[in-house]
Amino acid sequence: MQFIDLQEQQSVVKEQLMANIAGVLAHGKYINGPEVAKLEQTLAGYVGTKFALGCASGTDALLMSLMAHGITKGDAIFTTPFTFIATAEVISLLGATPVFVDIHPDTFNMDTEKLIQSIEKVIKNGEYKPKGIIPVDIFGQPADYDEINDIAGRYNLFVLEDAAQSFGARYKGRRAGSLTHAAATSFFPAKPLGCYGDGGMVFTDDEEFYDRLVSIRIHGKGRDKYDNVRIGLNGRLDTMQAAVLLAKFTVFENELKKRQIAAEYYSDALNSICRCPYVKEHNVSAWAQYSIMHEKRDKIAESLKAKNIPTAIYYPKPLHLQQAFSYLGYRKGDFKVSEQVSERIISLPMHPYLKSEVQNEISDAVRQALS
Ligand SMILES: *Cc1c(COP(=O)(O)O)cnc(C)c1O
């Protein structure tokens, strides 16, 4: 059994995939080939933003966005400790300071009340200048953007949506990626829309911001790549990966529906024995993960492993307790909700091609582990 079955998906898109790859091999434009622009146009249209910029990874999409905002030493960026390290790592890379805000126990997304408290505290302390917020759409569910955008407006901060897990999700009818000033997504193979390597994208309506990103993506280019007007990096999306994504995107909408059905099927089977994912009424999750909570999480993992059912723990250690961030001076107990969720969360196999018989087998195994 696969945790995420990419082989099954490949067989569904095989013909288009092979045609697209053959197309790239034929024209040979491996860097900045026409597939990149076509993908950017297609996905900007899908998400509902004016601009989309292909990047080498989701991490680069976040990093380049912060660079385009001019983030540097002395700046404070607010995010949650219950996320993949990339979200906060890019803040530190630029010399700025990640300020963690605990998550809401229902959705595991940023707690907006605590966000306000945290911003006030940083202002009062005066050591760092609050500049921006990176909410994470954890497991595929958008954060509370109306509240977050409102708070950002009050304190004059930018918002950068970490949509690495939520491509395809909806918030009040609008797609993840279009919910705030800019968004970064990832095409890592295991994400809802994944390529066959690394890839990412930034979405925005802000033309000046987009122009800066175009420059940053190619070593801070000005008129051309040998005219360098700022410090940038090599942050391009490969043409080959764009070709793969164009093929996979043809079945993406259908896959989202299948994920939704699989998630509901799990919840019906497991609701009475563990805490199943809570998705707000105005949200549609992209179901990057289907994660349940139970005090006997380790027992579930062990028991399923013995039956060759793969599980995963996202995330076993919140970021404020990671050695890499020890210099920030946080301690155990600082973000209690994140800590508690890290101790109880476990993710079950989730992908569009999950059959109900397999889900029955998984649910039965969870039930047996807890009996
Ligand atoms: C995967 C992920 C990233 C990083 O994306 P990469 O493409 O692996 O660099 C950033 N943030 C979150 C929340 C992620 O899940």
Tab-separated table of C-alpha atoms and ligand atoms in Angstrom:
chain	number	residue	atom	x	y	z
A	1	MET	CA	0.000	0.000	0.000
A	2	GLN	CA	1.215	3.508	-0.863
A	3	PHE	CA	0.885	6.568	1.388
A	4	ILE	CA	0.414	8.609	-1.801
A	5	ASP	CA	-0.054	6.583	-4.985
A	6	LEU	CA	1.684	8.471	-7.786
A	7	GLN	CA	1.930	5.415	-10.052
A	8	GLU	CA	-1.831	5.081	-10.355
A	9	GLN	CA	-2.080	8.776	-11.222
A	10	GLN	CA	0.670	8.372	-13.820
A	11	SER	CA	-1.258	5.654	-15.605
A	12	VAL	CA	-4.262	8.008	-15.848
A	13	VAL	CA	-2.287	10.861	-17.496
A	14	LYS	CA	0.300	8.731	-19.301
A	15	GLU	CA	-0.555	9.724	-22.868
A	16	GLN	CA	-0.579	13.489	-22.249
A	17	LEU	CA	2.487	13.200	-20.038
A	18	MET	CA	4.519	11.410	-22.687
A	19	ALA	CA	3.368	13.846	-25.388
A	20	ASN	CA	4.327	16.865	-23.248
A	21	ILE	CA	7.748	15.449	-22.357
A	22	ALA	CA	8.387	14.548	-25.999
A	23	GLY	CA	7.469	18.135	-26.895
A	24	VAL	CA	10.185	19.510	-24.609
A	25	LEU	CA	12.748	17.024	-25.937
A	26	ALA	CA	11.849	18.147	-29.471
A	27	HIS	CA	12.210	21.920	-28.956
A	28	GLY	CA	15.086	21.593	-26.450
A	29	LYS	CA	14.339	24.796	-24.505
A	30	TYR	CA	15.040	23.230	-21.110
A	31	ILE	CA	15.279	26.604	-19.367
A	32	ASN	CA	12.393	29.088	-19.748
A	33	GLY	CA	10.718	27.001	-22.426
A	34	PRO	CA	7.189	27.860	-23.600
A	35	GLU	CA	5.648	25.319	-21.176
A	36	VAL	CA	6.653	27.510	-18.223
A	37	ALA	CA	4.726	30.548	-19.482
A	38	LYS	CA	1.806	28.342	-20.486
A	39	LEU	CA	1.648	26.804	-17.016
A	40	GLU	CA	1.889	30.235	-15.350
A	41	GLN	CA	-0.978	31.514	-17.463
A	42	THR	CA	-3.085	28.407	-16.893
A	43	LEU	CA	-2.635	28.349	-13.128
A	44	ALA	CA	-3.068	32.127	-12.686
A	45	GLY	CA	-6.397	31.701	-14.486
A	46	TYR	CA	-7.362	28.757	-12.302
A	47	VAL	CA	-6.400	30.432	-9.015
A	48	GLY	CA	-7.800	33.789	-10.070
A	49	THR	CA	-4.789	36.105	-9.880
A	50	LYS	CA	-3.325	38.437	-12.507
A	51	PHE	CA	0.160	36.941	-12.224
A	52	ALA	CA	1.824	33.598	-11.537
A	53	LEU	CA	5.557	33.017	-11.422
A	54	GLY	CA	7.076	29.528	-11.647
A	55	CYS	CA	9.883	28.857	-9.150
A	56	ALA	CA	12.364	26.085	-8.429
A	57	SER	CA	10.527	24.986	-5.255
A	58	GLY	CA	7.921	26.039	-2.718
A	59	THR	CA	10.760	27.147	-0.470
A	60	ASP	CA	12.077	29.456	-3.194
A	61	ALA	CA	8.558	30.771	-3.799
A	62	LEU	CA	8.438	31.831	-0.123
A	63	LEU	CA	12.021	33.102	-0.055
A	64	MET	CA	11.684	35.134	-3.258
A	65	SER	CA	8.455	36.690	-2.006
A	66	LEU	CA	10.153	37.829	1.189
A	67	MET	CA	13.083	39.153	-0.885
A	68	ALA	CA	10.634	41.079	-3.066
A	69	HIS	CA	9.305	42.691	0.127
A	70	GLY	CA	12.882	43.637	1.059
A	71	ILE	CA	12.838	41.618	4.271
A	72	THR	CA	16.084	41.831	6.217
A	73	LYS	CA	17.722	41.940	9.669
A	74	GLY	CA	15.574	43.616	12.286
A	75	ASP	CA	12.270	42.623	10.659
A	76	ALA	CA	9.742	40.372	12.393
A	77	ILE	CA	7.582	37.948	10.393
A	78	PHE	CA	4.709	36.146	12.117
A	79	THR	CA	3.973	32.501	11.367
A	80	THR	CA	2.978	29.316	13.195
A	81	PRO	CA	5.291	26.712	14.722
A	82	PHE	CA	3.069	23.888	13.428
A	83	THR	CA	4.323	23.724	9.843
A	84	PHE	CA	7.143	22.413	7.673
A	85	ILE	CA	10.441	24.115	8.492
A	86	ALA	CA	10.615	25.896	5.111
A	87	THR	CA	7.934	28.404	6.201
A	88	ALA	CA	10.122	29.856	8.957
A	89	GLU	CA	13.529	28.941	7.542
A	90	VAL	CA	13.239	31.507	4.734
A	91	ILE	CA	12.661	34.261	7.330
A	92	SER	CA	15.875	33.329	9.154
A	93	LEU	CA	17.798	32.979	5.873
A	94	LEU	CA	17.228	36.690	5.227
A	95	GLY	CA	18.395	37.579	8.728
A	96	ALA	CA	14.887	38.490	9.863
A	97	THR	CA	13.203	37.000	12.934
A	98	PRO	CA	10.394	34.435	12.844
A	99	VAL	CA	7.836	35.218	15.550
A	100	PHE	CA	5.689	32.183	16.250
A	101	VAL	CA	1.953	32.378	16.877
A	102	ASP	CA	0.126	29.327	18.208
A	103	ILE	CA	-2.508	27.497	16.175
A	104	HIS	CA	-6.223	27.098	16.707
A	105	PRO	CA	-7.062	23.655	18.162
A	106	ASP	CA	-9.881	23.063	15.640
A	107	THR	CA	-8.160	23.706	12.314
A	108	PHE	CA	-4.435	23.796	13.299
A	109	ASN	CA	-4.221	27.104	11.410
A	110	MET	CA	-2.992	30.385	12.893
A	111	ASP	CA	-5.025	31.579	15.892
A	112	THR	CA	-5.963	35.138	14.948
A	113	GLU	CA	-6.535	36.290	18.538
A	114	LYS	CA	-3.032	35.172	19.410
A	115	LEU	CA	-1.713	36.877	16.274
A	116	ILE	CA	-2.943	40.243	17.555
A	117	GLN	CA	-1.390	39.604	20.983
A	118	SER	CA	1.891	38.637	19.375
A	119	ILE	CA	2.039	41.722	17.130
A	120	GLU	CA	1.271	43.981	20.122
A	121	LYS	CA	4.023	42.301	22.122
A	122	VAL	CA	6.629	42.801	19.375
A	123	ILE	CA	5.640	46.472	18.977
A	124	LYS	CA	5.842	47.047	22.728
A	125	ASN	CA	9.193	45.282	22.983
A	126	GLY	CA	10.604	47.451	20.192
A	127	GLU	CA	13.499	45.184	19.246
A	128	TYR	CA	12.085	44.065	15.911
A	129	LYS	CA	9.912	45.800	13.351
A	130	PRO	CA	6.736	43.861	12.437
A	131	LYS	CA	6.634	43.539	8.637
A	132	GLY	CA	4.543	40.577	7.553
A	133	ILE	CA	2.486	37.485	8.294
A	134	ILE	CA	2.853	34.031	6.722
A	135	PRO	CA	-0.298	32.025	7.484
A	136	VAL	CA	-0.035	28.352	6.550
A	137	ASP	CA	-2.989	26.490	5.016
A	138	ILE	CA	-2.147	23.378	6.956
A	139	PHE	CA	-3.102	19.965	5.499
A	140	GLY	CA	-4.890	21.792	2.671
A	141	GLN	CA	-7.369	23.974	4.568
A	142	PRO	CA	-7.121	27.764	4.079
A	143	ALA	CA	-6.444	29.894	7.176
A	144	ASP	CA	-8.842	32.676	8.289
A	145	TYR	CA	-8.003	35.236	5.606
A	146	ASP	CA	-10.745	37.803	6.285
A	147	GLU	CA	-9.519	38.165	9.862
A	148	ILE	CA	-5.822	37.956	8.949
A	149	ASN	CA	-6.073	40.505	6.116
A	150	ASP	CA	-7.986	42.824	8.442
A	151	ILE	CA	-5.338	42.548	11.175
A	152	ALA	CA	-2.569	43.039	8.592
A	153	GLY	CA	-4.290	46.204	7.372
A	154	ARG	CA	-4.548	47.589	10.891
A	155	TYR	CA	-0.823	47.109	11.568
A	156	ASN	CA	0.365	47.831	8.025
A	157	LEU	CA	1.795	44.344	7.454
A	158	PHE	CA	1.878	42.263	4.265
A	159	VAL	CA	0.387	38.769	4.158
A	160	LEU	CA	2.053	35.912	2.283
A	161	GLU	CA	-0.105	32.787	2.093
A	162	ASP	CA	1.857	29.546	2.450
A	163	ALA	CA	-0.342	27.568	0.077
A	164	ALA	CA	2.154	24.715	-0.346
A	165	GLN	CA	-0.480	22.238	0.861
A	166	SER	CA	-3.633	23.993	-0.314
A	167	PHE	CA	-3.404	24.372	-4.087
A	168	GLY	CA	-6.966	23.809	-5.328
A	169	ALA	CA	-8.616	24.533	-1.953
A	170	ARG	CA	-11.330	27.163	-1.560
A	171	TYR	CA	-12.099	29.841	1.004
A	172	LYS	CA	-15.566	31.427	0.703
A	173	GLY	CA	-15.655	30.321	-2.926
A	174	ARG	CA	-12.247	31.762	-3.829
A	175	ARG	CA	-9.214	29.596	-4.552
A	176	ALA	CA	-6.231	29.286	-2.259
A	177	GLY	CA	-3.478	31.370	-3.809
A	178	SER	CA	-5.774	34.367	-4.361
A	179	LEU	CA	-6.765	35.101	-0.767
A	180	THR	CA	-4.257	37.800	0.108
A	181	HIS	CA	-1.455	40.004	-1.311
A	182	ALA	CA	0.601	37.027	-2.528
A	183	ALA	CA	0.789	33.269	-2.121
A	184	ALA	CA	3.478	30.628	-2.484
A	185	THR	CA	2.723	27.051	-3.472
A	186	SER	CA	4.826	23.922	-3.968
A	187	PHE	CA	4.814	21.255	-6.670
A	188	PHE	CA	6.861	18.775	-4.626
A	189	PRO	CA	5.660	15.320	-5.808
A	190	ALA	CA	3.568	14.631	-2.694
A	191	LYS	CA	1.642	17.938	-2.765
A	192	PRO	CA	-1.906	18.098	-4.177
A	193	LEU	CA	-0.504	19.180	-7.577
A	194	GLY	CA	2.967	17.666	-7.771
A	195	CYS	CA	5.594	17.425	-10.502
A	196	TYR	CA	8.388	14.843	-10.886
A	197	GLY	CA	11.011	16.804	-9.005
A	198	ASP	CA	11.012	20.192	-7.299
A	199	GLY	CA	8.874	23.127	-8.313
A	200	GLY	CA	6.805	25.982	-6.925
A	201	MET	CA	4.868	29.115	-7.833
A	202	VAL	CA	4.033	32.584	-6.542
A	203	PHE	CA	0.601	34.106	-7.207
A	204	THR	CA	-0.209	37.812	-6.922
A	205	ASP	CA	-2.233	40.674	-8.400
A	206	ASP	CA	0.492	43.213	-7.587
A	207	GLU	CA	2.343	44.070	-10.802
A	208	GLU	CA	5.320	45.835	-9.171
A	209	PHE	CA	5.800	42.930	-6.783
A	210	TYR	CA	5.604	40.517	-9.716
A	211	ASP	CA	8.200	42.521	-11.677
A	212	ARG	CA	10.594	42.337	-8.731
A	213	LEU	CA	10.055	38.557	-8.559
A	214	VAL	CA	10.833	38.202	-12.274
A	215	SER	CA	14.148	39.943	-11.620
A	216	ILE	CA	14.945	38.017	-8.419
A	217	ARG	CA	14.244	34.684	-10.153
A	218	ILE	CA	17.160	35.281	-12.535
A	219	HIS	CA	19.973	36.678	-10.379
A	220	GLY	CA	18.403	40.101	-9.936
A	221	LYS	CA	18.421	40.806	-13.664
A	222	GLY	CA	17.666	44.236	-15.077
A	223	ARG	CA	17.389	44.594	-18.865
A	224	ASP	CA	18.943	41.129	-19.243
A	225	LYS	CA	20.711	38.578	-17.093
A	226	TYR	CA	24.080	40.299	-17.455
A	227	ASP	CA	22.602	43.544	-16.155
A	228	ASN	CA	22.102	42.909	-12.435
A	229	VAL	CA	20.133	45.486	-10.482
A	230	ARG	CA	19.630	43.600	-7.198
A	231	ILE	CA	20.758	40.436	-5.415
A	232	GLY	CA	18.670	37.530	-6.627
A	233	LEU	CA	19.076	33.812	-7.131
A	234	ASN	CA	18.566	31.010	-9.618
A	235	GLY	CA	14.948	30.289	-8.809
A	236	ARG	CA	13.511	29.070	-12.097
A	237	LEU	CA	11.022	26.253	-12.688
A	238	ASP	CA	12.387	23.683	-15.177
A	239	THR	CA	10.588	23.463	-18.519
A	240	MET	CA	10.353	19.680	-18.101
A	241	GLN	CA	8.545	20.076	-14.757
A	242	ALA	CA	6.148	22.613	-16.282
A	243	ALA	CA	5.377	20.062	-19.020
A	244	VAL	CA	4.664	17.398	-16.384
A	245	LEU	CA	2.417	19.789	-14.460
A	246	LEU	CA	0.449	20.762	-17.574
A	247	ALA	CA	-0.329	17.077	-18.122
A	248	LYS	CA	-1.268	16.451	-14.498
A	249	PHE	CA	-3.382	19.595	-14.318
A	250	THR	CA	-5.801	18.118	-16.890
A	251	VAL	CA	-7.054	15.666	-14.231
A	252	PHE	CA	-6.520	17.883	-11.181
A	253	GLU	CA	-10.098	19.083	-10.735
A	254	ASN	CA	-11.342	15.509	-10.906
A	255	GLU	CA	-8.676	14.461	-8.407
A	256	LEU	CA	-9.830	17.144	-5.966
A	257	LYS	CA	-13.336	15.659	-6.073
A	258	LYS	CA	-11.950	12.189	-5.445
A	259	ARG	CA	-9.922	13.450	-2.485
A	260	GLN	CA	-13.053	15.028	-1.039
A	261	ILE	CA	-14.949	11.738	-1.361
A	262	ALA	CA	-12.072	9.794	0.221
A	263	ALA	CA	-11.888	12.262	3.123
A	264	GLU	CA	-15.625	11.987	3.802
A	265	TYR	CA	-15.401	8.216	3.657
A	266	TYR	CA	-12.632	8.197	6.277
A	267	SER	CA	-14.532	10.581	8.536
A	268	ASP	CA	-17.709	8.487	8.423
A	269	ALA	CA	-15.719	5.423	9.415
A	270	LEU	CA	-13.526	7.003	12.097
A	271	ASN	CA	-15.549	9.818	13.662
A	272	SER	CA	-16.640	7.788	16.656
A	273	ILE	CA	-13.181	6.544	17.660
A	274	CYS	CA	-10.799	9.467	17.078
A	275	ARG	CA	-10.782	13.162	16.238
A	276	CYS	CA	-11.241	13.552	12.494
A	277	PRO	CA	-10.282	16.696	10.530
A	278	TYR	CA	-12.514	19.723	11.082
A	279	VAL	CA	-13.053	21.803	7.966
A	280	LYS	CA	-14.862	25.124	8.360
A	281	GLU	CA	-18.133	25.476	6.493
A	282	HIS	CA	-16.793	28.200	4.185
A	283	ASN	CA	-13.701	26.119	3.311
A	284	VAL	CA	-13.057	23.300	0.875
A	285	SER	CA	-9.804	21.527	1.717
A	286	ALA	CA	-7.355	20.290	-0.935
A	287	TRP	CA	-6.708	17.335	1.417
A	288	ALA	CA	-2.928	17.329	1.164
A	289	GLN	CA	-3.148	15.167	4.282
A	290	TYR	CA	-5.909	13.349	6.120
A	291	SER	CA	-4.803	13.628	9.746
A	292	ILE	CA	-6.548	12.217	12.783
A	293	MET	CA	-5.809	12.877	16.463
A	294	HIS	CA	-5.603	10.402	19.305
A	295	GLU	CA	-3.673	10.109	22.565
A	296	LYS	CA	-2.604	6.631	21.482
A	297	ARG	CA	-1.151	7.927	18.231
A	298	ASP	CA	2.034	5.872	18.574
A	299	LYS	CA	0.035	2.716	19.099
A	300	ILE	CA	-1.951	3.416	15.911
A	301	ALA	CA	1.295	3.964	13.966
A	302	GLU	CA	2.863	0.773	15.288
A	303	SER	CA	-0.196	-1.344	14.734
A	304	LEU	CA	-0.738	-0.108	11.160
A	305	LYS	CA	2.931	-0.577	10.347
A	306	ALA	CA	2.657	-4.232	11.380
A	307	LYS	CA	-0.120	-4.552	8.779
A	308	ASN	CA	2.004	-2.816	6.111
A	309	ILE	CA	-0.191	0.284	6.163
A	310	PRO	CA	1.968	3.400	5.853
A	311	THR	CA	1.278	6.416	8.086
A	312	ALA	CA	3.144	9.684	8.658
A	313	ILE	CA	3.459	12.215	11.436
A	314	TYR	CA	3.201	15.859	10.417
A	315	TYR	CA	4.757	17.298	12.531
A	316	PRO	CA	6.421	15.429	15.381
A	317	LYS	CA	8.230	18.524	16.705
A	318	PRO	CA	6.892	22.081	16.429
A	319	LEU	CA	9.368	24.588	15.042
A	320	HIS	CA	9.922	26.516	18.285
A	321	LEU	CA	11.418	23.317	19.785
A	322	GLN	CA	13.707	22.572	16.821
A	323	GLN	CA	17.424	22.905	17.419
A	324	ALA	CA	17.704	25.092	14.318
A	325	PHE	CA	15.550	27.715	16.042
A	326	SER	CA	17.008	27.348	19.542
A	327	TYR	CA	18.649	30.776	19.057
A	328	LEU	CA	15.174	32.329	19.220
A	329	GLY	CA	14.957	31.343	22.881
A	330	TYR	CA	11.574	29.626	22.941
A	331	ARG	CA	10.829	26.882	25.463
A	332	LYS	CA	8.506	23.929	25.841
A	333	GLY	CA	5.135	25.236	26.952
A	334	ASP	CA	5.315	28.417	24.853
A	335	PHE	CA	2.856	27.137	22.241
A	336	LYS	CA	0.723	24.569	23.998
A	337	VAL	CA	-1.741	23.825	21.214
A	338	SER	CA	1.018	23.141	18.680
A	339	GLU	CA	2.797	20.933	21.203
A	340	GLN	CA	-0.330	18.949	22.015
A	341	VAL	CA	-1.248	18.448	18.369
A	342	SER	CA	2.328	17.318	17.595
A	343	GLU	CA	1.943	14.608	20.219
A	344	ARG	CA	-1.413	13.327	18.963
A	345	ILE	CA	-1.529	13.808	15.214
A	346	ILE	CA	-1.129	11.011	12.660
A	347	SER	CA	-1.801	11.094	8.913
A	348	LEU	CA	-3.367	8.204	7.007
A	349	PRO	CA	-2.790	7.295	3.349
A	350	MET	CA	-4.505	9.957	1.198
A	351	HIS	CA	-4.604	10.357	-2.580
A	352	PRO	CA	-7.286	10.554	-5.292
A	353	TYR	CA	-6.997	6.892	-6.232
A	354	LEU	CA	-7.652	5.457	-2.780
A	355	LYS	CA	-10.271	2.705	-3.071
A	356	SER	CA	-13.029	2.331	-0.480
A	357	GLU	CA	-11.977	-1.293	0.203
A	358	VAL	CA	-8.509	-0.060	1.085
A	359	GLN	CA	-9.984	2.664	3.270
A	360	ASN	CA	-12.067	-0.002	5.036
A	361	GLU	CA	-8.897	-1.979	5.706
A	362	ILE	CA	-7.179	1.136	7.115
A	363	SER	CA	-10.155	2.142	9.278
A	364	ASP	CA	-10.464	-1.409	10.625
A	365	ALA	CA	-6.778	-1.383	11.505
A	366	VAL	CA	-7.173	1.923	13.379
A	367	ARG	CA	-10.191	0.518	15.243
A	368	GLN	CA	-8.266	-2.633	16.193
A	369	ALA	CA	-5.297	-0.589	17.407
A	370	LEU	CA	-7.587	1.295	19.780
A	371	SER	CA	-9.678	-1.619	20.996
B	1	LIG	C1	6.176	21.476	1.263
B	1	LIG	C2	6.049	22.730	2.007
B	1	LIG	C3	6.890	23.829	1.776
B	1	LIG	C4	8.109	23.765	0.896
B	1	LIG	O1	7.912	23.353	-0.400
B	1	LIG	P1	9.123	22.692	-1.220
B	1	LIG	O2	8.611	22.662	-2.625
B	1	LIG	O3	9.377	21.350	-0.657
B	1	LIG	O4	10.302	23.596	-1.093
B	1	LIG	C5	6.628	25.005	2.458
B	1	LIG	N1	5.619	25.100	3.322
B	1	LIG	C6	4.802	24.071	3.597
B	1	LIG	C7	3.679	24.250	4.564
B	1	LIG	C8	4.993	22.842	2.951
B	1	LIG	O5	4.188	21.810	3.242
